[in-house]
Coordinates of C-alpha atoms in Angstrom, one line a residue:
X1 CA -13.9 -56.2 -8.7
X2 CA -15.1 -55.7 -5.2
X3 CA -13.3 -53.7 -2.6
X4 CA -13.1 -55.0 1.0
X5 CA -13.5 -52.0 3.4
X6 CA -12.9 -52.0 7.1
X7 CA -15.5 -50.5 9.5
X8 CA -14.2 -49.4 12.9
X9 CA -16.1 -48.8 16.1
X10 CA -17.1 -45.1 15.8
X11 CA -17.2 -42.5 18.4
X12 CA -20.6 -42.9 20.0
X13 CA -20.5 -39.5 21.6
X14 CA -20.5 -38.1 25.2
X15 CA -16.7 -38.8 25.6
X16 CA -17.1 -42.6 25.5
X17 CA -13.8 -44.4 24.7
X18 CA -14.9 -48.0 24.6
X19 CA -17.9 -50.3 24.2
X20 CA -18.6 -54.0 24.9
X21 CA -20.0 -56.2 22.2
X22 CA -23.3 -57.5 23.4
X23 CA -24.8 -59.2 20.3
X24 CA -23.8 -59.5 16.7
X25 CA -26.7 -58.8 14.3
X26 CA -24.9 -60.2 11.2
X27 CA -22.9 -63.2 10.4
X28 CA -19.9 -63.6 8.1
X29 CA -21.3 -64.0 4.6
X30 CA -24.4 -61.9 5.2
X31 CA -25.4 -59.2 2.8
X32 CA -25.9 -55.8 4.6
X33 CA -27.3 -52.5 3.3
X34 CA -25.9 -49.1 4.0
X35 CA -26.7 -47.9 7.5
X36 CA -28.0 -51.3 8.5
X37 CA -27.2 -52.1 12.2
X38 CA -24.6 -54.8 12.4
X39 CA -23.8 -55.1 16.1
X40 CA -25.3 -54.2 19.5
X41 CA -22.8 -52.7 21.9
X42 CA -23.1 -51.5 25.5
X43 CA -21.4 -48.3 26.5
X44 CA -21.1 -46.8 29.9
X45 CA -24.4 -45.0 29.2
X46 CA -26.6 -47.1 27.1
X47 CA -27.2 -50.1 24.8
X48 CA -26.6 -48.9 21.2
X49 CA -27.1 -50.5 17.8
X50 CA -24.2 -49.5 15.5
X51 CA -25.0 -49.1 11.8
X52 CA -22.5 -49.8 9.1
X53 CA -21.8 -47.1 6.5
X54 CA -21.1 -49.7 3.8
X55 CA -23.3 -52.0 1.8
X56 CA -22.1 -55.4 0.7
X57 CA -21.0 -58.8 2.0
X58 CA -19.7 -59.2 5.5
X59 CA -16.3 -60.8 5.2
X60 CA -15.0 -60.7 8.8
X61 CA -16.1 -59.8 12.3
X62 CA -13.6 -58.7 15.0
X63 CA -14.4 -59.6 18.6
X64 CA -16.6 -62.1 20.3
X65 CA -19.7 -61.2 22.3
X66 CA -18.6 -59.9 25.7
X67 CA -15.4 -58.4 24.3
X68 CA -14.6 -54.8 25.1
X69 CA -13.3 -52.8 22.2
X70 CA -11.8 -49.2 22.2
X71 CA -13.1 -46.6 19.9
X72 CA -11.3 -46.9 16.5
X73 CA -10.8 -50.7 16.8
X74 CA -12.0 -52.7 13.7
X75 CA -15.6 -54.1 13.9
X76 CA -16.2 -55.8 10.6
X77 CA -14.9 -55.8 7.0
X78 CA -17.4 -55.5 4.1
X79 CA -16.8 -56.4 0.4
X80 CA -18.3 -53.5 -1.4
X81 CA -19.3 -53.9 -5.1
X82 CA -20.4 -56.7 -7.3
X83 CA -19.1 -60.1 -6.3
X84 CA -19.2 -63.1 -8.5
X85 CA -19.9 -66.5 -6.9
X86 CA -16.2 -67.4 -7.3
X87 CA -15.0 -64.3 -5.6
X88 CA -17.1 -64.7 -2.4
X89 CA -15.0 -67.5 -0.8
X90 CA -11.8 -65.6 -1.7
X91 CA -13.1 -62.4 -0.1
X92 CA -14.1 -64.3 3.1
X93 CA -10.7 -66.0 3.3
X94 CA -8.5 -63.0 2.6
X95 CA -10.4 -60.7 5.0
X96 CA -10.5 -63.0 7.9
X97 CA -8.1 -61.7 10.7
X98 CA -5.2 -63.8 11.8
X99 CA -6.1 -65.8 14.9
X100 CA -3.2 -64.4 16.9
X101 CA -3.0 -61.0 15.3
X102 CA -2.6 -57.9 17.4
X103 CA -5.5 -56.0 18.9
X104 CA -4.4 -52.7 17.3
X105 CA -4.4 -52.6 13.5
X106 CA -1.7 -50.0 13.6
X107 CA 0.6 -52.4 15.4
X108 CA 0.1 -55.0 12.8
X109 CA 1.0 -52.5 10.1
X110 CA 4.1 -51.4 11.8
X111 CA 5.3 -54.9 12.5
X112 CA 4.8 -56.3 9.0
X113 CA 8.0 -56.2 6.9
X114 CA 7.6 -54.2 3.7
X115 CA 7.3 -56.3 0.6
X116 CA 7.3 -59.6 2.5
X117 CA 6.0 -62.4 0.4
X118 CA 4.9 -64.3 3.5
X119 CA 2.0 -61.9 3.9
X120 CA 0.3 -63.5 0.9
X121 CA -1.2 -60.0 0.2
X122 CA 0.2 -56.6 1.0
X123 CA -3.1 -55.5 2.6
X124 CA -4.5 -58.9 3.8
X125 CA -7.2 -58.6 1.2
X126 CA -8.4 -55.2 2.4
X127 CA -8.6 -52.7 -0.4
X128 CA -8.8 -49.0 0.1
X129 CA -10.4 -46.3 -1.9
X130 CA -8.2 -44.6 -4.5
X131 CA -8.2 -41.2 -2.7
X132 CA -7.4 -42.7 0.7
X133 CA -10.8 -41.7 2.2
X134 CA -12.8 -44.3 4.2
X135 CA -16.2 -42.9 3.3
X136 CA -17.4 -43.2 6.8
X137 CA -19.5 -40.3 8.0
X138 CA -20.5 -41.4 11.5
X139 CA -19.8 -39.0 14.5
X140 CA -16.2 -38.9 15.3
X141 CA -15.2 -41.4 12.7
X142 CA -13.6 -39.1 10.2
X143 CA -12.6 -39.7 6.6
X144 CA -8.9 -40.4 7.0
X145 CA -7.8 -43.7 5.6
X146 CA -7.1 -46.4 8.2
X147 CA -3.9 -48.5 8.1
X148 CA -4.3 -51.8 6.3
X149 CA -4.4 -55.0 8.3
X150 CA -1.5 -57.3 7.7
X151 CA -0.4 -60.7 8.9
X152 CA 2.7 -60.1 11.1
X153 CA 5.7 -62.2 10.3
X154 CA 8.6 -61.8 12.7
X155 CA 12.0 -61.0 11.2
X156 CA 14.7 -63.7 11.3
X157 CA 17.4 -62.9 13.9
X158 CA 20.4 -64.8 15.0
X159 CA 18.8 -65.4 18.4
X160 CA 15.1 -64.5 18.7
X161 CA 12.8 -65.2 21.6
X162 CA 9.4 -66.2 20.3
X163 CA 6.5 -67.0 22.7
X164 CA 4.5 -69.9 21.5
X165 CA 1.1 -71.1 22.5
X166 CA 0.3 -74.8 22.4
X167 CA -2.3 -75.9 19.8
X168 CA -5.3 -78.0 20.8
X169 CA -4.0 -81.1 19.1
X170 CA -0.5 -82.1 18.0
X171 CA 0.7 -83.8 14.9
X172 CA 2.2 -87.3 15.5
X173 CA 5.8 -87.7 14.7
X174 CA 6.6 -83.9 15.0
X175 CA 7.9 -82.2 18.1
X176 CA 5.1 -80.0 19.6
X177 CA 5.6 -76.4 20.4
X178 CA 6.5 -75.1 23.8
X179 CA 3.7 -74.4 26.3
X180 CA 2.0 -71.0 26.4
X181 CA 4.2 -68.2 27.5
X182 CA 7.5 -70.2 27.4
X183 CA 10.1 -68.6 25.2
X184 CA 11.8 -70.8 22.7
X185 CA 15.3 -70.0 21.3
X186 CA 15.4 -69.8 17.5
X187 CA 18.6 -70.0 15.7
X188 CA 19.5 -68.0 12.6
X189 CA 17.9 -69.2 9.4
X190 CA 15.2 -71.3 11.1
X191 CA 11.8 -70.8 9.7
X192 CA 9.1 -69.6 12.1
X193 CA 5.8 -69.4 10.3
X194 CA 2.9 -67.7 12.0
X195 CA 0.6 -70.7 12.1
X196 CA -2.8 -70.5 13.7
X197 CA -2.7 -70.9 17.5
X198 CA 0.9 -69.5 17.7
X199 CA 1.9 -66.0 18.6
X200 CA 4.0 -64.4 15.9
X201 CA 7.2 -62.5 16.7
X202 CA 6.6 -58.8 17.4
X203 CA 9.9 -57.7 16.0
X204 CA 10.4 -54.0 16.5
X205 CA 6.6 -53.1 16.2
X206 CA 4.4 -51.8 19.1
X207 CA 3.3 -54.2 21.7
X208 CA -0.5 -54.9 21.9
X209 CA -1.3 -52.9 25.0
X210 CA -4.3 -50.6 25.3
X211 CA -4.5 -49.7 29.0
X212 CA -2.2 -47.0 30.3
X213 CA -2.4 -48.6 33.7
X214 CA -0.9 -51.8 32.3
X215 CA 2.0 -49.8 30.9
X216 CA 2.6 -48.0 34.2
X217 CA 2.4 -51.2 36.2
X218 CA 5.0 -52.8 33.9
X219 CA 7.2 -49.7 34.0
X220 CA 7.1 -49.6 37.9
X221 CA 8.2 -53.2 38.1
X222 CA 10.7 -53.2 35.3
X223 CA 8.8 -55.6 33.1
X224 CA 9.5 -55.6 29.4
X225 CA 6.1 -55.8 27.7
X226 CA 7.7 -56.9 24.4
X227 CA 8.6 -60.2 26.1
X228 CA 5.1 -61.0 27.4
X229 CA 2.5 -63.1 25.6
X230 CA -0.9 -61.5 26.2
X231 CA -3.8 -63.6 27.2
X232 CA -6.5 -61.2 26.0
X233 CA -8.2 -61.1 22.6
X234 CA -5.7 -61.2 19.7
X235 CA -2.8 -61.4 22.1
X236 CA -3.8 -58.2 24.0
X237 CA -1.6 -57.9 27.1
X238 CA -3.8 -57.5 30.2
X239 CA -3.1 -56.3 33.7
X240 CA -3.2 -59.9 35.0
X241 CA -0.4 -60.8 32.5
X242 CA 1.9 -58.1 34.0
X243 CA 1.0 -59.1 37.6
X244 CA 1.8 -62.7 36.8
X245 CA 5.2 -61.6 35.3
X246 CA 5.9 -59.6 38.5
X247 CA 5.1 -62.6 40.6
X248 CA 7.2 -64.9 38.5
X249 CA 10.1 -62.5 38.7
X250 CA 10.0 -62.5 42.5
X251 CA 9.7 -66.2 42.9
X252 CA 12.2 -67.2 40.2
X253 CA 15.2 -69.1 41.7
X254 CA 18.6 -67.4 41.6
X255 CA 20.8 -68.2 38.7
X256 CA 23.4 -71.0 39.3
X257 CA 26.7 -70.7 37.4
X258 CA 26.6 -72.9 34.3
X259 CA 22.8 -73.1 34.3
X260 CA 20.6 -70.8 32.3
X261 CA 17.2 -70.0 33.8
X262 CA 16.4 -67.2 31.3
X263 CA 14.4 -69.5 29.0
X264 CA 12.6 -71.6 31.7
X265 CA 10.2 -69.4 33.6
X266 CA 7.6 -70.8 35.9
X267 CA 4.6 -72.3 34.0
X268 CA 1.8 -69.9 33.3
X269 CA -1.8 -70.5 34.4
X270 CA -3.8 -72.7 32.0
X271 CA -5.5 -71.0 29.1
X272 CA -8.9 -71.9 30.6
X273 CA -8.3 -69.7 33.6
X274 CA -9.5 -66.2 33.4
X275 CA -7.5 -63.2 34.4
X276 CA -9.7 -62.8 37.5
X277 CA -9.1 -66.4 38.5
X278 CA -5.3 -65.8 38.7
X279 CA -5.7 -63.2 41.4
X280 CA -8.4 -64.9 43.4
X281 CA -7.0 -66.5 46.6
X282 CA -8.4 -69.8 48.0
X283 CA -11.6 -69.1 49.9
X284 CA -14.2 -68.3 47.2
X285 CA -13.6 -64.6 46.5
X286 CA -15.6 -63.3 43.5
X287 CA -14.3 -60.3 41.5
X288 CA -16.7 -58.3 39.3
X289 CA -15.1 -55.9 36.8
X290 CA -16.3 -52.3 37.2
X291 CA -17.2 -51.6 33.6
X292 CA -20.2 -50.6 31.6
X293 CA -23.1 -49.0 33.5
X294 CA -21.7 -50.2 36.9
X295 CA -18.3 -48.7 36.2
X296 CA -19.8 -45.4 35.0
X297 CA -22.0 -45.2 38.1
X298 CA -19.1 -45.9 40.4
X299 CA -17.0 -43.2 38.8
X300 CA -19.7 -40.6 39.0
X301 CA -20.6 -41.3 42.6
X302 CA -17.0 -41.2 43.7
X303 CA -16.5 -37.9 41.9
X304 CA -19.6 -36.5 43.5
X305 CA -18.5 -37.3 47.0
X306 CA -14.9 -36.1 46.2
X307 CA -15.9 -32.7 44.8
X308 CA -19.2 -31.7 46.2
X309 CA -19.6 -30.5 49.9
X310 CA -23.1 -31.9 50.3
X311 CA -25.6 -31.3 53.1
X312 CA -28.9 -33.0 53.7
X313 CA -32.2 -31.7 55.2
X314 CA -35.4 -33.7 55.6
X315 CA -39.0 -33.4 56.8
X316 CA -42.1 -35.5 57.2
X317 CA -45.2 -34.5 55.3
X318 CA -48.9 -35.6 55.3
X319 CA -49.5 -36.8 51.7
X320 CA -53.2 -37.7 52.3
X321 CA -54.6 -34.8 50.3
X322 CA -52.1 -35.4 47.5
X323 CA -53.1 -39.0 47.2
X324 CA -56.8 -38.0 47.2
X325 CA -56.2 -35.5 44.4
X326 CA -54.4 -38.1 42.3
X327 CA -57.3 -40.5 42.8
X328 CA -59.7 -37.8 41.6
X329 CA -57.5 -37.1 38.5
X330 CA -57.5 -40.8 37.6
X331 CA -61.3 -41.3 38.1
X332 CA -62.0 -40.1 34.5
X333 CA -61.2 -41.8 31.2
X334 CA -58.1 -39.8 30.3
X335 CA -54.5 -40.9 30.7
X336 CA -53.5 -41.9 34.2
X337 CA -51.4 -39.4 36.2
X338 CA -48.5 -40.9 38.1
X339 CA -47.4 -39.8 41.5
X340 CA -43.9 -39.1 40.1
X341 CA -45.5 -36.6 37.7
X342 CA -47.2 -34.7 40.5
X343 CA -44.0 -34.6 42.4
X344 CA -42.2 -33.3 39.3
X345 CA -44.7 -30.5 38.9
X346 CA -44.2 -29.6 42.6
X347 CA -40.4 -29.6 42.0
X348 CA -40.7 -27.3 39.0
X349 CA -42.7 -24.8 41.0
X350 CA -40.3 -25.0 43.9
X351 CA -37.2 -24.5 41.7
X352 CA -38.9 -21.4 40.1
X353 CA -39.0 -19.9 43.6
X354 CA -35.6 -21.2 44.6
X355 CA -33.5 -21.2 41.3
X356 CA -30.2 -21.5 43.2
X357 CA -30.8 -25.3 43.4
X358 CA -31.2 -25.6 39.6
X359 CA -27.5 -24.9 39.0
X360 CA -24.0 -26.3 38.9
X361 CA -20.6 -25.2 39.9
X362 CA -17.9 -24.5 37.3
X363 CA -14.8 -25.3 39.3
X364 CA -12.4 -24.2 36.6
X365 CA -14.0 -20.7 36.4
X366 CA -15.0 -20.6 40.1
X367 CA -18.5 -19.7 39.1
X368 CA -22.0 -20.9 39.9
X369 CA -23.9 -21.5 36.6
X370 CA -27.7 -21.2 37.0
X371 CA -30.1 -22.7 34.5
X372 CA -33.3 -21.2 33.3
X373 CA -34.7 -24.6 31.9
X374 CA -35.4 -27.6 34.2
X375 CA -34.1 -30.9 32.8
X376 CA -35.4 -33.3 35.4
X377 CA -33.5 -36.5 36.0
X378 CA -35.2 -39.4 37.8
X379 CA -33.5 -42.5 39.2
X380 CA -34.6 -45.8 37.6
X381 CA -33.4 -49.2 38.6
X382 CA -32.9 -51.6 35.7
X383 CA -31.4 -55.1 35.2
X384 CA -28.3 -53.3 33.9
X385 CA -28.0 -51.2 37.1
X386 CA -29.0 -47.7 38.2
X387 CA -29.6 -45.2 35.4
X388 CA -30.9 -41.6 35.5
X389 CA -33.0 -40.7 32.4
X390 CA -33.6 -37.0 31.9
X391 CA -36.9 -35.4 31.0
X392 CA -36.0 -32.3 29.0
X393 CA -37.8 -29.0 29.6
X394 CA -39.8 -30.5 32.5
X395 CA -40.9 -27.0 33.6
X396 CA -43.0 -26.7 30.4
X397 CA -44.9 -30.0 30.7
X398 CA -48.2 -30.7 32.4
X399 CA -48.9 -33.7 34.6
X400 CA -50.2 -35.8 31.6
X401 CA -47.1 -35.0 29.5
X402 CA -44.8 -35.8 32.4
X403 CA -46.6 -39.1 33.1
X404 CA -46.2 -40.2 29.5
X405 CA -42.5 -39.2 29.3
X406 CA -41.7 -40.9 32.6
X407 CA -43.3 -44.1 31.3
X408 CA -41.6 -44.0 28.0
X409 CA -38.1 -43.4 29.5
X410 CA -38.7 -46.1 32.2
X411 CA -39.6 -48.7 29.5
X412 CA -36.6 -47.7 27.4
X413 CA -34.3 -47.9 30.4
X414 CA -35.5 -51.4 31.3
X415 CA -35.0 -52.6 27.7
X416 CA -31.6 -50.9 27.4
X417 CA -32.8 -48.6 24.6
X418 CA -31.9 -45.3 26.1
X419 CA -29.7 -43.1 24.0
X420 CA -26.7 -41.1 25.5
X421 CA -28.7 -37.9 24.9
X422 CA -31.5 -39.2 27.1
X423 CA -29.1 -40.0 30.0
X424 CA -27.2 -36.6 30.1
X425 CA -27.9 -33.0 30.5
X426 CA -29.9 -33.1 33.8
X427 CA -30.0 -30.1 36.1
X428 CA -32.0 -31.5 39.0
X429 CA -32.8 -35.1 40.1
X430 CA -35.9 -36.6 41.6
X431 CA -35.3 -39.9 43.4
X432 CA -38.3 -42.0 44.4
X433 CA -36.6 -44.6 46.5
X434 CA -39.9 -45.3 48.3
X435 CA -40.6 -48.0 45.7
X436 CA -38.0 -50.1 47.5
X437 CA -40.0 -49.9 50.8
X438 CA -37.7 -47.5 52.6
X439 CA -38.6 -44.3 54.4
X440 CA -35.5 -42.1 54.1
X441 CA -32.0 -41.8 52.6
X442 CA -29.0 -39.5 52.2
X443 CA -28.6 -39.8 48.4
X444 CA -25.4 -38.8 46.6
X445 CA -25.9 -35.8 44.3
X446 CA -25.9 -36.7 40.6
X447 CA -22.7 -34.9 39.6
X448 CA -22.4 -32.1 38.3
X449 CA -25.9 -31.1 39.5
X450 CA -26.4 -29.2 42.7
X451 CA -29.4 -30.9 44.4
X452 CA -31.5 -34.0 44.6
X453 CA -35.0 -34.5 46.1
X454 CA -35.6 -37.9 47.7
X455 CA -39.0 -39.3 48.3
X456 CA -39.6 -42.2 50.7
X457 CA -42.6 -44.6 50.9
X458 CA -46.0 -43.3 51.7
X459 CA -47.5 -45.3 54.6
X460 CA -50.3 -44.9 57.2
X461 CA -48.9 -43.3 60.4
X462 CA -50.3 -41.6 63.5
X463 CA -50.5 -37.9 62.7
X464 CA -52.0 -34.9 64.4
X465 CA -54.6 -33.5 62.0
X466 CA -56.7 -30.5 62.8
X467 CA -55.9 -30.9 66.5
X468 CA -56.7 -34.6 66.8
X469 CA -54.7 -37.7 66.4
X470 CA -55.5 -39.5 63.2
X471 CA -54.1 -42.1 60.8
X472 CA -52.7 -40.3 57.8
X473 CA -50.6 -41.1 54.7
X474 CA -47.2 -39.8 55.7
X475 CA -44.0 -39.5 53.5
X476 CA -40.5 -38.5 54.4
X477 CA -38.9 -35.9 52.0
X478 CA -35.1 -35.5 51.8
X479 CA -33.1 -32.8 50.0
X480 CA -29.4 -33.2 49.5
X481 CA -27.8 -30.1 48.1
X482 CA -24.4 -28.6 47.2
X483 CA -23.5 -26.2 50.0
X484 CA -21.5 -24.1 47.6
X485 CA -24.5 -22.9 45.6
X486 CA -26.7 -21.9 48.6
X487 CA -27.0 -21.8 52.4
X488 CA -29.4 -23.8 54.6
X489 CA -32.1 -21.1 54.3
X490 CA -32.6 -21.7 50.6
X491 CA -32.5 -25.4 50.9
X492 CA -34.9 -25.4 53.9
X493 CA -37.3 -23.0 52.1
X494 CA -37.4 -25.2 49.0
X495 CA -38.1 -28.3 51.0
X496 CA -40.7 -26.6 53.1
X497 CA -42.5 -25.4 50.0
X498 CA -42.5 -28.9 48.5
X499 CA -43.9 -30.3 51.8
X500 CA -46.6 -27.7 51.8
X501 CA -47.7 -28.6 48.3
X502 CA -47.7 -32.3 49.2
X503 CA -49.9 -31.6 52.3
X504 CA -52.1 -29.0 50.5
X505 CA -52.1 -29.4 46.7
X506 CA -54.1 -26.2 46.5
X507 CA -51.0 -24.3 47.3
X508 CA -49.6 -25.3 44.0
X509 CA -52.5 -23.8 42.1
X510 CA -51.3 -20.3 43.2
X511 CA -48.1 -20.7 41.1
X512 CA -49.6 -22.3 38.0

């Protein structure tokens, strides 16, 4: 007899709390092996393939592509053990989630009446191991048994308010259910089966709300979440649902004696309209959710500007000799040396002279933490947005090793294959925004680092060289630094050293 085990979205590390389903790698009915990737998800840091710790037949998937799930939410159920041909259809049917079930499995468990025959199965076909352990060994997943999923059936009450959603098609000769979000009064003894397409009664169980902001918004406006029908996946109550309820409460006509308005609220927006559409005024405003990489970048930049008292210094440098040196390096048959690698070597030498810039500020302890190792981040623009991969121990690498690592991380960033470890742990950032055809910038420091070196485009310009006016390859170098870790003398000394190495690469040989 096969056991049907539930696999939840594991903790993917680095403090991530949710992930968006990008692409399912398996279908219901597929046979999966232990540790086989079953879904590709996008976190705030990277695209990750999630392996399943069970081997067997996939009996259910939770969430469509594009759905954002919190850590701990169910991903799939897998029938583990030998399945006879006759058992496969039963396993698929019993493990399929109810169409209008709650987003949180714990909510379903709390709302299901004990011993109810309406459930059809006490665990909805999901069997647990005898000792209560899940068997999962992924990071942060634990081994505690998860609550079983149940179909929720609302208890019979003398007068219960049950939100219904209209099905796609009606049955001739039978009265159709009320439109979505319109409460229907149910008398005692009346049967209210949780048919597909209808929202079952919540009873006394928790309401399907994930976001604390949604709860706070409802509390501030006196909205009872238990009376709302969520428009999110599996009836999840979204912020737009609360905002609509607030608007409806403000525009609801005053009660007239002898007339009951409690059960006739204003009609809700159609099911086809998205939550963003409900708040878009006439005039063509487009709202883009700040989530995933874009949301992580927004949070980090805002925190940097809020916490770091940054200052910026810049200088023009004649890069003609550096470009000639690179051309000479690449004249042979060996691996090509990138300009970014040469700039990274110069940064490593400069930070050895001015280690104050390879540090961070521990605000809780009110201490400056200086690092011995240089983990060099570099800004990379990808189709998913701006990311900053990190070259670990950059101070120990030569130009060839740096060129190869920059190329590897850039390719991985463009393909969305960077791991969280490759996107964190930087101590200093090199930003080559010259590839965008601009000369200078005042970049925002990559929190919690203390400095960032910006490099503009290298273009021919008039320059006084050896006492005569000449056309030289000139670049603008910009250093943005945390004024808490050093004063302008240190920042200026570092930038001047970098500029000297760019103008006369032989200066760098003295420190190698």
